[in-house]
Amino acid sequence: MRQERVEEYLGAVYRLREDADAPVPLSRLTEYFGFSPVSVHEMVQKLEEEGWVHYHPYRGVTLSGVGLAAAMAVLRRHRLWERFLTDKLALPWDEAHEAAGDLEHAATEEVTERLATFLGEPDACPHGAPIPPQVQSASEICLCSLPVGAEARVSRIAPETPERLRLAAAWQLTPGRDLRVLAQGDAATEVLVYRAAAEMERTVAVPFEHAQAIWLEPA
Amino acid sequence: MRQERVEEYLGAVYRLREDADAPVPLSRLTEYFGFSPVSVHEMVQKLEEEGWVHYHPYRGVTLSGVGLAAAMAVLRRHRLWERFLTDKLALPWDEAHEAAGDLEHAATEEVTERLATFLGEPDACPHGAPIPPQVQSASEICLCSLPVGAEARVSRIAPETPERLRLAAAWQLTPGRDLRVLAQGDAATEVLVYRAAAEMERTVAVPFEHAQAIWLEPA
DNA sequence: ATGAATTATAAGGCATGCCTTACAAATCGA
DNA sequence: TCGATTTGTAAGGCATGCCTTATAATTCAT
Ligand SMILES: [Mn+2]
Ligand SMILES: [Mn+2]
Ligand SMILES: [Mn+2]
Ligand SMILES: [Mn+2]
């Protein structure tokens, strides 16, 4: 298998595994990539053969030791490049994720570590995702789960789809912003958010669908 | 054809064409890539079909309008990344060329231009090659052609093979250095160089084979 | 002008990584 | 527990971009 393909699959598994122990079902990979189930199955078999993952039939895949290390390396490169693109090149926030998708495969270990030094060893990507070996905060909760009246600070947008990043930026719900939930739609179709921080106040109605991508650190 | 393959071939043609009009023989591409003549021929056919090059049987290939533009874009990206790697990340001089070989395919037009701005719109790569749309100086000559006694300034190392870059750095024959030819080996096996500039003086014996990669601007 | 060297072409092969169709096995909810 | 849904497997296909072997066409130097 070509290295870039391996990295793409391992990165996907890493992103999709909520819990370190829970296997990622192949159906999740199928939907992540938009590939056919058969193709994903084939690739998973090969990943297993080469020792990158453990495959539990009818359950899913977990990362092996080397697989985890490789996945962390890819995500580290990806998120470091995102920081470079936004911090040094002033690339728009919502374009950085896609632009980093190719760069992540095109840097050696040495270049990556020099880049990390150059950037000041950042802990998180511009969208709030931790840069390995940093790990996800355990207290992070979804905007969907925040009770009415509660205050919290935006910590992350995930998954980093272009539309979600664009909307989050438009709503000014970016990492570091404070907010409070004013109300929740009865049919769970909308979440009303009152942004409580800093200079301006603002009320936005966030569709439930997109609230799922906004992660918070409770106040 | 995949975009990266197209870029690799067009970049090679651009580098190999000495004169803008002279076709590059397929044998040059064969030796550049280390591919079989049949494979190169197949790819050239496809490049022609897709309009990137003009193919002159038994003569070679020339770049079409779009092919030239694409080739210049690749070389521009390549050399801008080289500048980034050496100037910002302090990557060793002789490692930059190889490290840029993947990055050159992984940056959009927008990222590339932001990178150029970030770097201060440099005119040349760390090894002295012009960054398109800059063009090669017409007065540049090879160290091999410099008469005994003549003085000149190193302008470029080309082709940028790792060994040649390493040796050039070891000899301190890097762009900007001044030198004078002291003597020439009778069997044309060696060129003796007296470095005339700056703080230290130094005499090095440069094998003819490597002198071919050192290009100069006459004093 | 002719033979040697170069260049082109034809034919078949292979690994990669995606696809579809068809069918089998396991899981899971009712 | 049983049937619907999910998941796995088998078989065949396709585009890409490399390979080798063999043969034909052209060029170039003598
Ligand atoms: Mn990628
Ligand atoms: Mn990110
Ligand atoms: Mn390249
Ligand atoms: Mn260079």
Short mmCIF file of N, CA and C (backbone and C1' of nucleotides) in Angstrom, two decimals, chain D residues 3-30:
data_model
loop_
_atom_site.label_atom_id
_atom_site.label_comp_id
_atom_site.label_asym_id
_atom_site.label_seq_id
_atom_site.Cartn_x
_atom_site.Cartn_y
_atom_site.Cartn_z
P DG D 3 -38.81 -15.88 10.32
"O5'" DG D 3 -38.99 -14.46 9.64
"C5'" DG D 3 -39.62 -13.40 10.36
"C4'" DG D 3 -38.80 -12.12 10.24
"C3'" DG D 3 -38.23 -11.87 8.84
"O3'" DG D 3 -38.35 -10.48 8.59
"C1'" DG D 3 -36.50 -11.81 10.41
P DA D 4 -38.34 -9.93 7.14
"O5'" DA D 4 -37.62 -8.53 7.38
"C5'" DA D 4 -37.98 -7.74 8.52
"C4'" DA D 4 -36.84 -6.82 8.90
"C3'" DA D 4 -36.17 -6.11 7.72
"O3'" DA D 4 -35.89 -4.77 8.11
"C1'" DA D 4 -34.56 -7.38 8.89
P DT D 5 -35.31 -3.71 7.10
"O5'" DT D 5 -33.81 -3.55 7.62
"C5'" DT D 5 -33.58 -3.32 9.01
"C4'" DT D 5 -32.11 -3.50 9.30
"C3'" DT D 5 -31.16 -2.79 8.32
"O3'" DT D 5 -30.32 -1.95 9.08
"C1'" DT D 5 -30.45 -5.01 8.71
P DT D 6 -29.25 -0.97 8.41
"O5'" DT D 6 -27.88 -1.72 8.78
"C5'" DT D 6 -27.69 -2.17 10.11
"C4'" DT D 6 -26.52 -3.12 10.15
"C3'" DT D 6 -25.25 -2.61 9.44
"O3'" DT D 6 -24.20 -2.66 10.38
"C1'" DT D 6 -25.74 -4.82 8.78
P DT D 7 -22.75 -2.11 10.06
"O5'" DT D 7 -22.00 -3.43 9.55
"C5'" DT D 7 -21.88 -4.54 10.43
"C4'" DT D 7 -21.25 -5.69 9.70
"C3'" DT D 7 -19.98 -5.32 8.90
"O3'" DT D 7 -18.92 -6.12 9.40
"C1'" DT D 7 -21.44 -6.69 7.62
P DG D 8 -17.50 -6.14 8.68
"O5'" DG D 8 -17.60 -7.44 7.75
"C5'" DG D 8 -17.66 -8.71 8.38
"C4'" DG D 8 -17.62 -9.82 7.34
"C3'" DG D 8 -16.38 -9.82 6.44
"O3'" DG D 8 -15.88 -11.15 6.39
"C1'" DG D 8 -18.33 -9.83 5.11
P DT D 9 -14.53 -11.47 5.66
"O5'" DT D 9 -15.01 -12.02 4.25
"C5'" DT D 9 -15.98 -13.06 4.21
"C4'" DT D 9 -16.20 -13.50 2.78
"C3'" DT D 9 -14.96 -13.45 1.88
"O3'" DT D 9 -14.96 -14.66 1.14
"C1'" DT D 9 -16.73 -12.26 0.88
P DA D 10 -13.67 -15.17 0.37
"O5'" DA D 10 -14.28 -15.62 -1.03
"C5'" DA D 10 -15.68 -15.88 -1.16
"C4'" DA D 10 -16.11 -15.67 -2.61
"C3'" DA D 10 -14.96 -15.65 -3.62
"O3'" DA D 10 -15.33 -16.44 -4.73
"C1'" DA D 10 -16.26 -13.70 -3.86
P DA D 11 -14.33 -16.82 -5.89
"O5'" DA D 11 -14.79 -15.82 -7.05
"C5'" DA D 11 -16.19 -15.67 -7.31
"C4'" DA D 11 -16.38 -14.67 -8.44
"C3'" DA D 11 -15.16 -14.57 -9.37
"O3'" DA D 11 -15.59 -14.56 -10.70
"C1'" DA D 11 -15.74 -12.44 -8.58
P DG D 12 -14.54 -14.65 -11.92
"O5'" DG D 12 -14.73 -13.22 -12.60
"C5'" DG D 12 -16.05 -12.72 -12.82
"C4'" DG D 12 -15.97 -11.25 -13.14
"C3'" DG D 12 -14.78 -10.89 -14.03
"O3'" DG D 12 -15.22 -10.12 -15.13
"C1'" DG D 12 -14.87 -9.47 -12.17
P DG D 13 -14.24 -9.54 -16.26
"O5'" DG D 13 -14.35 -7.97 -16.05
"C5'" DG D 13 -15.50 -7.43 -15.38
"C4'" DG D 13 -15.34 -5.92 -15.27
"C3'" DG D 13 -14.26 -5.34 -16.18
"O3'" DG D 13 -14.74 -4.14 -16.78
"C1'" DG D 13 -13.82 -4.74 -13.93
P DC D 14 -13.96 -3.50 -17.96
"O5'" DC D 14 -13.32 -2.19 -17.33
"C5'" DC D 14 -14.14 -1.30 -16.57
"C4'" DC D 14 -13.26 -0.23 -15.94
"C3'" DC D 14 -12.10 0.20 -16.85
"O3'" DC D 14 -12.04 1.60 -16.92
"C1'" DC D 14 -11.29 -0.41 -14.71
P DA D 15 -11.31 2.30 -18.14
"O5'" DA D 15 -10.33 3.31 -17.40
"C5'" DA D 15 -10.84 4.15 -16.37
"C4'" DA D 15 -9.68 4.72 -15.58
"C3'" DA D 15 -8.50 5.18 -16.43
"O3'" DA D 15 -8.06 6.43 -15.94
"C1'" DA D 15 -7.78 3.58 -14.83
P DT D 16 -6.86 7.17 -16.67
"O5'" DT D 16 -5.64 6.83 -15.72
"C5'" DT D 16 -5.73 7.11 -14.34
"C4'" DT D 16 -4.47 6.66 -13.65
"C3'" DT D 16 -3.18 7.02 -14.40
"O3'" DT D 16 -2.36 7.77 -13.52
"C1'" DT D 16 -3.16 4.75 -13.72
P DG D 17 -1.18 8.67 -14.10
"O5'" DG D 17 0.08 7.73 -14.02
"C5'" DG D 17 0.49 7.23 -12.78
"C4'" DG D 17 1.50 6.13 -12.98
"C3'" DG D 17 2.56 6.42 -14.06
"O3'" DG D 17 3.82 6.03 -13.55
"C1'" DG D 17 1.63 4.34 -14.40
P DC D 18 5.09 6.87 -13.89
"O5'" DC D 18 6.19 5.87 -14.07
"C5'" DC D 18 6.86 4.89 -13.92
"C4'" DC D 18 6.57 3.44 -13.75
"C3'" DC D 18 7.33 2.54 -14.71
"O3'" DC D 18 8.70 2.49 -14.41
"C1'" DC D 18 5.20 1.64 -14.26
P DC D 19 9.75 2.06 -15.50
"O5'" DC D 19 9.45 0.51 -15.69
"C5'" DC D 19 9.67 -0.38 -14.61
"C4'" DC D 19 9.30 -1.80 -15.03
"C3'" DC D 19 10.00 -2.28 -16.29
"O3'" DC D 19 11.25 -2.83 -15.95
"C1'" DC D 19 7.68 -2.82 -16.36
P DT D 20 12.35 -3.00 -17.10
"O5'" DT D 20 11.80 -4.28 -17.88
"C5'" DT D 20 11.57 -5.51 -17.20
"C4'" DT D 20 11.10 -6.56 -18.20
"C3'" DT D 20 12.07 -6.74 -19.37
"O3'" DT D 20 12.38 -8.13 -19.53
"C1'" DT D 20 9.87 -6.24 -20.18
P DT D 21 13.55 -8.54 -20.53
"O5'" DT D 21 12.79 -8.93 -21.87
"C5'" DT D 21 11.63 -9.75 -21.80
"C4'" DT D 21 11.01 -9.85 -23.18
"C3'" DT D 21 12.02 -9.93 -24.32
"O3'" DT D 21 11.65 -10.98 -25.20
"C1'" DT D 21 10.47 -8.19 -24.73
P DA D 22 12.61 -11.43 -26.38
"O5'" DA D 22 11.90 -10.73 -27.62
"C5'" DA D 22 10.48 -10.86 -27.76
"C4'" DA D 22 10.02 -10.03 -28.94
"C3'" DA D 22 10.99 -10.00 -30.12
"O3'" DA D 22 10.27 -10.27 -31.31
"C1'" DA D 22 10.40 -7.81 -29.49
P DT D 23 11.06 -10.51 -32.72
"O5'" DT D 23 10.61 -9.22 -33.54
"C5'" DT D 23 9.21 -8.88 -33.53
"C4'" DT D 23 9.05 -7.48 -34.07
"C3'" DT D 23 9.84 -7.18 -35.35
"O3'" DT D 23 8.96 -6.53 -36.26
"C1'" DT D 23 10.21 -5.51 -33.77
P DA D 24 9.37 -6.43 -37.79
"O5'" DA D 24 9.14 -4.89 -38.08
"C5'" DA D 24 7.93 -4.28 -37.65
"C4'" DA D 24 8.14 -2.78 -37.55
"C3'" DA D 24 8.76 -2.16 -38.80
"O3'" DA D 24 7.99 -1.02 -39.13
"C1'" DA D 24 9.97 -1.51 -36.88
P DA D 25 8.11 -0.41 -40.58
"O5'" DA D 25 8.65 1.05 -40.30
"C5'" DA D 25 8.02 1.84 -39.29
"C4'" DA D 25 8.98 2.91 -38.85
"C3'" DA D 25 9.64 3.67 -40.00
"O3'" DA D 25 9.19 5.00 -39.93
"C1'" DA D 25 11.21 3.07 -38.30
P DT D 26 9.64 6.06 -41.02
"O5'" DT D 26 10.93 6.69 -40.36
"C5'" DT D 26 10.80 7.29 -39.09
"C4'" DT D 26 12.16 7.63 -38.54
"C3'" DT D 26 13.00 8.55 -39.43
"O3'" DT D 26 13.09 9.78 -38.73
"C1'" DT D 26 14.30 6.82 -38.44
P DT D 27 13.81 11.04 -39.43
"O5'" DT D 27 15.26 10.95 -38.77
"C5'" DT D 27 15.35 10.88 -37.36
"C4'" DT D 27 16.78 10.59 -36.95
"C3'" DT D 27 17.82 11.53 -37.56
"O3'" DT D 27 18.61 12.01 -36.49
"C1'" DT D 27 18.49 9.28 -37.82
P DC D 28 19.54 13.30 -36.63
"O5'" DC D 28 20.99 12.65 -36.52
"C5'" DC D 28 21.16 11.48 -35.73
"C4'" DC D 28 22.54 10.91 -35.96
"C3'" DC D 28 23.54 11.88 -36.61
"O3'" DC D 28 24.80 11.66 -36.02
"C1'" DC D 28 23.30 9.97 -37.96
P DA D 29 25.99 12.74 -36.20
"O5'" DA D 29 27.28 11.81 -36.16
"C5'" DA D 29 27.19 10.50 -35.59
"C4'" DA D 29 28.09 9.51 -36.33
"C3'" DA D 29 29.37 10.10 -36.92
"O3'" DA D 29 30.41 9.15 -36.80
"C1'" DA D 29 28.08 9.18 -38.66
P DT D 30 31.90 9.57 -37.03
"O5'" DT D 30 32.38 8.55 -38.15
"C5'" DT D 30 32.02 7.16 -38.02
"C4'" DT D 30 32.06 6.49 -39.38
"C3'" DT D 30 33.30 6.84 -40.22
"O3'" DT D 30 33.89 5.63 -40.70
"C1'" DT D 30 31.34 7.15 -41.48
#
